[in-house]
Short mmCIF file of C-alpha atoms and ligand atoms in Angstrom, two decimals:
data_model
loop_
_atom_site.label_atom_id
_atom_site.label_comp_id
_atom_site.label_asym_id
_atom_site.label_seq_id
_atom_site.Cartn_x
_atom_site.Cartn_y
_atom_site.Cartn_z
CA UNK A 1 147.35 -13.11 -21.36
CA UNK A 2 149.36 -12.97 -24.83
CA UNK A 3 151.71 -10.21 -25.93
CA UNK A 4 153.25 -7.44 -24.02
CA UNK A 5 151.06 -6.50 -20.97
CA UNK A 6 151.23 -3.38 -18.71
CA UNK A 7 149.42 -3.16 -16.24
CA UNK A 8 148.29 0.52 -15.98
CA UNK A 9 146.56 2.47 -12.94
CA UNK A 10 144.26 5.66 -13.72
CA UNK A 11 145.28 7.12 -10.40
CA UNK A 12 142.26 9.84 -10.41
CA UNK A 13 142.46 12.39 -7.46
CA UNK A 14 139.96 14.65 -5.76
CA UNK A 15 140.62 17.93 -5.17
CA UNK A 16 143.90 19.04 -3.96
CA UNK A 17 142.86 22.27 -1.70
CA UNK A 18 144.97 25.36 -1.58
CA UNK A 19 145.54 24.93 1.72
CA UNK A 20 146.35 21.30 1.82
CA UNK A 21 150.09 20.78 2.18
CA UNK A 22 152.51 18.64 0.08
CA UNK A 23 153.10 15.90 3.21
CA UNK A 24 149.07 15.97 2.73
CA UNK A 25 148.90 15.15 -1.26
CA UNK A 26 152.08 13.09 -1.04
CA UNK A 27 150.24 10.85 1.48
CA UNK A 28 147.30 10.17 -0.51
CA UNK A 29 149.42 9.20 -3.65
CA UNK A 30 151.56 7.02 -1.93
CA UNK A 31 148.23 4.87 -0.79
CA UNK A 32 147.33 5.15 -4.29
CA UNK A 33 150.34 3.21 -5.00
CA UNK A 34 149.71 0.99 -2.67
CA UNK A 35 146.67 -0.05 -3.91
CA UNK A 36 147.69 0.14 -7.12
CA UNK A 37 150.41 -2.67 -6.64
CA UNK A 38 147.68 -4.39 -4.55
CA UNK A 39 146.10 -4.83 -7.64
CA UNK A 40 148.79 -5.72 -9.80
CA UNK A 41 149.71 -2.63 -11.58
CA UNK A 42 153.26 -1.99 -12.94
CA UNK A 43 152.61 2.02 -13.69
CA UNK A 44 150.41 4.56 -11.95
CA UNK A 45 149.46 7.25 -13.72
CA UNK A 46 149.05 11.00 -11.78
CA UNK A 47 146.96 14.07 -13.21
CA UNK A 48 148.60 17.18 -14.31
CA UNK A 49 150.06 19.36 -11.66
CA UNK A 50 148.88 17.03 -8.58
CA UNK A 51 150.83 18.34 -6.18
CA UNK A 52 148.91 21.43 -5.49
CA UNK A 53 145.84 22.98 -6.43
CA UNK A 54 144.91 24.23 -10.56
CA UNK A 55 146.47 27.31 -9.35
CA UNK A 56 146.00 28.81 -12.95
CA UNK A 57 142.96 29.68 -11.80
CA UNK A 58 143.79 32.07 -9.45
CA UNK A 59 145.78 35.63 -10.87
CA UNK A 60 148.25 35.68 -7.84
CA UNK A 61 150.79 39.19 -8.47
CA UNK A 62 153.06 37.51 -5.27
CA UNK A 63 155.96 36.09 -6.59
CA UNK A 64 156.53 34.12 -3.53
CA UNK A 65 153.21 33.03 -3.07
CA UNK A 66 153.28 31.88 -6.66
CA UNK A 67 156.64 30.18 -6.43
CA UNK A 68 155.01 27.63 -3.81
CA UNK A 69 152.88 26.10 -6.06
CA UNK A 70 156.54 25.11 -8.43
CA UNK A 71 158.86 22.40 -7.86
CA UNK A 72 162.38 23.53 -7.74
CA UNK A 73 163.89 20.19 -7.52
CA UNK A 74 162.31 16.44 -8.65
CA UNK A 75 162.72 14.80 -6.60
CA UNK A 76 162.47 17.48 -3.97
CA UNK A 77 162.16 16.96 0.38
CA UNK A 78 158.25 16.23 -0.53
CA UNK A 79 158.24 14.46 -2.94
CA UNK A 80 160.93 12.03 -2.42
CA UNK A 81 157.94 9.63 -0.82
CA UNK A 82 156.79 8.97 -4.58
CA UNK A 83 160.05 8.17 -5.62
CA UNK A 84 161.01 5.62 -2.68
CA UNK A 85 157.57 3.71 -2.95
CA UNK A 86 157.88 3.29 -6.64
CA UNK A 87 161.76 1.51 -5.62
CA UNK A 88 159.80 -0.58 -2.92
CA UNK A 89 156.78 -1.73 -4.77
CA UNK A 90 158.40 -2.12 -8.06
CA UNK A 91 155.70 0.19 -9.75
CA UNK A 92 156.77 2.89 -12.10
CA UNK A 93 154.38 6.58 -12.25
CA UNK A 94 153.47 9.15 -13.81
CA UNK A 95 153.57 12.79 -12.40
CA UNK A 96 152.77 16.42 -13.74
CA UNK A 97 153.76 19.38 -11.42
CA UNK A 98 154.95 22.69 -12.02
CA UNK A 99 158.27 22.72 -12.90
CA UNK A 100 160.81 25.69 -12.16
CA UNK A 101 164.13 25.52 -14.12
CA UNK A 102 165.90 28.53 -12.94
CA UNK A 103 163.81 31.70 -14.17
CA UNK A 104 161.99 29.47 -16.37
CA UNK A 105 158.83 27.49 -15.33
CA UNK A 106 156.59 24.66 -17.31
CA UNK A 107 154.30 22.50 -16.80
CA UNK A 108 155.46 19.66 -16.75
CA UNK A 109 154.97 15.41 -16.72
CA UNK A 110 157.66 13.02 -15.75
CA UNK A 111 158.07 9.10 -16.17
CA UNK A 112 159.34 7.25 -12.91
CA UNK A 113 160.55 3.67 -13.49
CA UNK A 114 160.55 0.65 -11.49
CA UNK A 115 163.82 1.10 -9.97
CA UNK A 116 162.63 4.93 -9.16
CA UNK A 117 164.45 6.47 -11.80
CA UNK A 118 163.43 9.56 -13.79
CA UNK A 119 163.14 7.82 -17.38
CA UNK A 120 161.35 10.56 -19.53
CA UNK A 121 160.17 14.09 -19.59
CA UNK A 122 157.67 16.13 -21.10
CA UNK A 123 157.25 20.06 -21.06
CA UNK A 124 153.39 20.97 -21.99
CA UNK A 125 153.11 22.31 -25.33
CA UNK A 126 149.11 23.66 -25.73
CA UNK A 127 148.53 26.08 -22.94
CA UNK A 128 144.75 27.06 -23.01
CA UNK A 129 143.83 29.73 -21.54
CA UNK A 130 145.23 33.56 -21.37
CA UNK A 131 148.23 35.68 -20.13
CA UNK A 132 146.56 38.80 -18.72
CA UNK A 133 143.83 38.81 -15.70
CA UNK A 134 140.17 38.94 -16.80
CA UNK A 135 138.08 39.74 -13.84
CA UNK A 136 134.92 39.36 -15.85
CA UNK A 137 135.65 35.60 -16.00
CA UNK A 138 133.89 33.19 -13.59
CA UNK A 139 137.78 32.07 -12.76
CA UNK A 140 140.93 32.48 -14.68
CA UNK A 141 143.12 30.44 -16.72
CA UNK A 142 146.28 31.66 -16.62
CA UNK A 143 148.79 28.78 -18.36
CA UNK A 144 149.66 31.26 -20.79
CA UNK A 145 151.34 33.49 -17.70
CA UNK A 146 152.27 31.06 -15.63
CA UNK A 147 153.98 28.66 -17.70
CA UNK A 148 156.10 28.59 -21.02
CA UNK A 149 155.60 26.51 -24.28
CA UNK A 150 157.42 23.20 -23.78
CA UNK A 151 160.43 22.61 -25.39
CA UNK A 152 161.45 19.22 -25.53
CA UNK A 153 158.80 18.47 -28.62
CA UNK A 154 156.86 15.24 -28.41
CA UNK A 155 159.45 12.22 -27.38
CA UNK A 156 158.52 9.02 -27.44
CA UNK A 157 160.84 6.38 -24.90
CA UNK A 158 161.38 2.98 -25.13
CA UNK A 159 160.65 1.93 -21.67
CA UNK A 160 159.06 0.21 -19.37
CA UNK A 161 159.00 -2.41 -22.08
CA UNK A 162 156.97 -0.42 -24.40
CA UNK A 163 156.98 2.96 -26.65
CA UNK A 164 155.41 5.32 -24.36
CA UNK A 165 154.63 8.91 -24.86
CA UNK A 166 153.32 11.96 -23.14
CA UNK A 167 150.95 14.29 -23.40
CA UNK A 168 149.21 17.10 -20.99
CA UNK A 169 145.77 18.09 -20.14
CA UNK A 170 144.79 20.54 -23.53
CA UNK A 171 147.38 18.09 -25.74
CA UNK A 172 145.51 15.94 -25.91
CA UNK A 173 142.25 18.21 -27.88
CA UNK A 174 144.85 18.24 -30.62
CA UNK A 175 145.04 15.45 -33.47
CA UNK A 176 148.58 16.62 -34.29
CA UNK A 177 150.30 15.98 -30.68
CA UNK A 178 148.97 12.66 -31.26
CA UNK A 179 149.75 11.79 -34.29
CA UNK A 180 153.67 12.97 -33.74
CA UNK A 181 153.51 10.33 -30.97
CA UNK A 182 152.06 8.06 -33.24
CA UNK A 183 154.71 8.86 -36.49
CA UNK A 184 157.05 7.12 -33.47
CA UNK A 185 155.32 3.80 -32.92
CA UNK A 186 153.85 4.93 -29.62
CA UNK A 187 152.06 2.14 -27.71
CA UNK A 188 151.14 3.86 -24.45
CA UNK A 189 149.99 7.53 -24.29
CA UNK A 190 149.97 8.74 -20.32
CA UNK A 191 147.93 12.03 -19.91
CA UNK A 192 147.40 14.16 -16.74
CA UNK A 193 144.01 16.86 -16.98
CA UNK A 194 142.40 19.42 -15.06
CA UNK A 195 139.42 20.47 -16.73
CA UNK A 196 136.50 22.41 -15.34
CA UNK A 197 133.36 20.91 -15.86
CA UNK A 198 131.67 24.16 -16.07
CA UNK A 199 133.39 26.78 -19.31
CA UNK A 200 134.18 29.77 -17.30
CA UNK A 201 133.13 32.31 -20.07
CA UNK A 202 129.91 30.98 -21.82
CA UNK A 203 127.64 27.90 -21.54
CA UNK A 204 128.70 24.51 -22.12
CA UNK A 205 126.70 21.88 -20.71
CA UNK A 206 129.08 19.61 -18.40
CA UNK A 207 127.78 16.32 -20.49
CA UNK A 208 129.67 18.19 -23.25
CA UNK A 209 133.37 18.45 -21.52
CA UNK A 210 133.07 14.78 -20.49
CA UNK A 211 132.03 14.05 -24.33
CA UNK A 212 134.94 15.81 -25.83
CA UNK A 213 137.46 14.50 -23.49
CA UNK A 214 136.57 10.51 -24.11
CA UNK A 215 136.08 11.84 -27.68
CA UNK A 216 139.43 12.83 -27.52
CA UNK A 217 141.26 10.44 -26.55
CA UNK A 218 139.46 7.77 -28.23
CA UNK A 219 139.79 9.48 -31.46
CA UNK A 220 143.89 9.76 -30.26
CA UNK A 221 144.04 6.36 -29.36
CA UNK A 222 142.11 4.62 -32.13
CA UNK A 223 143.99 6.78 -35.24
CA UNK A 224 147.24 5.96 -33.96
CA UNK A 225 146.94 2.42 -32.37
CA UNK A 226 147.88 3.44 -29.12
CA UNK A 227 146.89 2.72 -25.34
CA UNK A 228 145.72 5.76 -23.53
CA UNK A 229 145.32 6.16 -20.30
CA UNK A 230 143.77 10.12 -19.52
CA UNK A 231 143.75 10.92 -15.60
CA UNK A 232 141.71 13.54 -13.57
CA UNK A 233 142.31 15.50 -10.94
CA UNK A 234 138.36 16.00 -10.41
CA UNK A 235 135.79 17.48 -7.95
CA UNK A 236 134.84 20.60 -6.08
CA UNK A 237 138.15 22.32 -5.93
CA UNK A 238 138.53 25.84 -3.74
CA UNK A 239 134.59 26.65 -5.10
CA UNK A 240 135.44 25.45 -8.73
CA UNK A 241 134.15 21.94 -10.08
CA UNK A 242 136.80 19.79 -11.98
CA UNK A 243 135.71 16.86 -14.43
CA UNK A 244 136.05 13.21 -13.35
CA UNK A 245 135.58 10.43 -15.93
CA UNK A 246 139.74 9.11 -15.96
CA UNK A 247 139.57 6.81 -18.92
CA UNK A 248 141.97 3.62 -20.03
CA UNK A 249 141.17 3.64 -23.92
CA UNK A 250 142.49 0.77 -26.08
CA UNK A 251 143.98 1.05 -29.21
CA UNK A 252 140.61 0.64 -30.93
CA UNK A 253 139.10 3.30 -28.88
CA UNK A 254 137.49 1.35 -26.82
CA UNK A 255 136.90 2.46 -22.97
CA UNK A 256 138.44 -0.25 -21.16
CA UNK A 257 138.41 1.30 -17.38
CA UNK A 258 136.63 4.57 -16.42
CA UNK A 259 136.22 6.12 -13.15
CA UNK A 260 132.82 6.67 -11.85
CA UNK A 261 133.50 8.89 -8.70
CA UNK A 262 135.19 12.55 -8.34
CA UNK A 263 137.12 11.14 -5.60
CA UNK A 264 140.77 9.46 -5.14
CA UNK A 265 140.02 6.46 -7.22
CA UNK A 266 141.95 3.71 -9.14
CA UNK A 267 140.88 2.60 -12.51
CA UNK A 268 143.21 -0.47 -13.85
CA UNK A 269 143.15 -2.04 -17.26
CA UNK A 270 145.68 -4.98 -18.35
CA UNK A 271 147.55 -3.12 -21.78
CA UNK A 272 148.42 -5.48 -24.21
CA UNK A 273 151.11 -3.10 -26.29
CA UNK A 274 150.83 -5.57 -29.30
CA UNK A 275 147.32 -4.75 -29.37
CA UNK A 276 147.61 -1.81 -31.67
CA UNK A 277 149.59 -4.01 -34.23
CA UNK A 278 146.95 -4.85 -35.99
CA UNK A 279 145.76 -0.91 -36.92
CA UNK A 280 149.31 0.24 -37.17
CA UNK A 281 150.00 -2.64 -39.90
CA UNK A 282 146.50 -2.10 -41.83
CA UNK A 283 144.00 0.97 -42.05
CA UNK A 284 146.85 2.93 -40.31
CA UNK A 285 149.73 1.75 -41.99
CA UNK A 286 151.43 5.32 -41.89
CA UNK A 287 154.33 4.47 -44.42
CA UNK A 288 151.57 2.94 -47.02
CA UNK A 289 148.88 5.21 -46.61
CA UNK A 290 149.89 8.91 -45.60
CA UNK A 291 150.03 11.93 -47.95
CA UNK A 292 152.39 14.44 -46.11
CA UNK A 293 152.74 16.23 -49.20
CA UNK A 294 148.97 17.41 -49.00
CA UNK A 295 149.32 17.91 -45.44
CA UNK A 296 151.32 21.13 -45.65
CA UNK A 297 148.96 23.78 -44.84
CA UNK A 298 148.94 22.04 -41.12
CA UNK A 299 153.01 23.25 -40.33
CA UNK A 300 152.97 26.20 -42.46
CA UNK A 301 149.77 27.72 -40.51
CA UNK A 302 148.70 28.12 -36.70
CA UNK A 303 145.24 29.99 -37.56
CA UNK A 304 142.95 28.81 -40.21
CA UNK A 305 143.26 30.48 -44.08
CA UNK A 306 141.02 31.54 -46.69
CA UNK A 307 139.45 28.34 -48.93
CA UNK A 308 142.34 27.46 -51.29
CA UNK A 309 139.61 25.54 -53.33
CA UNK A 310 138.81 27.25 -57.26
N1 LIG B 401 144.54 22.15 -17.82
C1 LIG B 401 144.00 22.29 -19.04
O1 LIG B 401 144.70 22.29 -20.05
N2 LIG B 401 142.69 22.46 -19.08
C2 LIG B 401 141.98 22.73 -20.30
C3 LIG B 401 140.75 23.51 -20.00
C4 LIG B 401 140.20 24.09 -21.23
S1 LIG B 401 138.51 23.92 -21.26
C5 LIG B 401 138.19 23.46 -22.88
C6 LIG B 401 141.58 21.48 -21.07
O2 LIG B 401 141.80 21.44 -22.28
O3 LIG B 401 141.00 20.56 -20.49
#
């Protein structure tokens, strides 16, 4: 194949149960490696905070018990099987977990390369959800309590022989996280999700979520010529049900790879990162076409305004 090909694996997972250990999760990542570099992959891509159970769901008031679902070092004794399998394969990952930095916790996605090196980190920027328990919900969302606004922005590395960015779960609802990656060139967008398939608070039919999350992305992918590769952690987790449908989108949003289970399940798709060349140079030439002094109103407000129109 011509150009610059990664080979990416979509390595969707099935629940993760409160009670299952790390020894437990670690184990079934590690085969996911392994069949991942059975099948010629050079990067597997996690979900967001694999390691454990979506624990946001849950309003838990002890500090200790909460403190086991965080990482306090990466890698830590549990996780260190990730890291040595990515040095013996020669396959790079993906991972989100929950990320304690002293007092301070995020939720957060790192890059693994090759040689089993830490290469880039990203702190999750959108939390959905709410701060406060609200008992009348069918479960909680608590990113806003449990986690703080990332900090580190939206890098872009070179690495891994491409531009690759980073983006979490609810990032990736949002055209400008995208486009910030995009303003750098990116070539490879890795996202980890947990999303209910049911909304918690009012109806939603489930065909809906899976719609707006391959909307998503496709839209991301497609408006910045950019690889995307979006990754579940799906099924019937501790009573709740989590969307499937782990997507590799190419840079013209097309669906290259998409899972088809709520299970443990590799989807693979052969990147060209030159691929996107083509819409970066022409309808999305940035430098040619963009008007950033119109787009003002997008930094200088979070909520929407009054009509500025006469
Ligand atoms: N983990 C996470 O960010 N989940 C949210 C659920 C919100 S439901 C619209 C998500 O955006 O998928």
């Amino acid at each position: 194949m011509a150009g610059r090909v990664l080979t990416v694996g979509g390595a969707q997972m099935g629940p993760v149960a409160r009670s299952d250990g790390r020894a437990r999760t670690v184990g079934r990542m590690v085969d996911l490696m392994r069949r991942a570099h059975a099948r010629g992959c050079d990067l597997v891509v996690f979900p967001e905070l694999a390691l454990t159970a979506f624990f946001p769901r849950w309003f838990i008031e002890d500090p200790d018990e909460l403190d086991g679902f965080y990482e306090f070092s990466m890698p830590g004794a549990e996780t260190r099987p990730l890291f040595d399998t990515a040095r013996e394969l020669g396959v790079g990952f993906h991972l989100g977990y929950a990320e304690a930095d002293g007092e301070r916790r995020f939720n957060t996605a790192i890059l693994v390369d090759k040689a089993g090196g830490i290469v880039a980190k990203y702190r999750k920027i959108h939390l959905p959800g709410h701060a406060g328990h609200e008992p009348e919900r069918a479960f909680q969302h608590l990113e806003k309590r449990y986690f703080e606004v990332g900090d580190l922005g939206f890098p872009v590395w070179e690495t891994m022989g491409g531009k690759i960015g980073m983006l979490i779960c609810n990032d990736r609802r949002w055209p400008e996280a995208f486009r910030v990656l995009g303003l750098q060139g990116v070539e490879l967008v890795l996202i980890g999700y947990n999303t209910p398939t049911f909304n918690g608070q009012t109806f939603e039919p489930p065909h809906l979520r899976v719609h707006h999350n391959l909307l998503s992305m496709q839209a991301g992918a497609y408006q910045n010529g950019a690889w995307v590769c979006g990754v579940a952690k799906a099924g019937l987790e501790d009573g709740v049900r989590m969307m499937g449908s782990s997507a590799i989108v190419t840079p013209n949003g097309e669906v290259a790879a998409q899972a088809v289970t709520l299970d443990d399940e590799l989807i693979v798709a052969d990147c060209d990162l030159d691929a996107g060349a083509a819409i970066k140079a022409g309808v999305f030439d940035f430098a040619a076409h963009r008007r950033p002094e119109h787009y003002g109103l997008i930094v200088e407000t979070a909520g929407a305004v009054p009509p500025r129109g006469t």
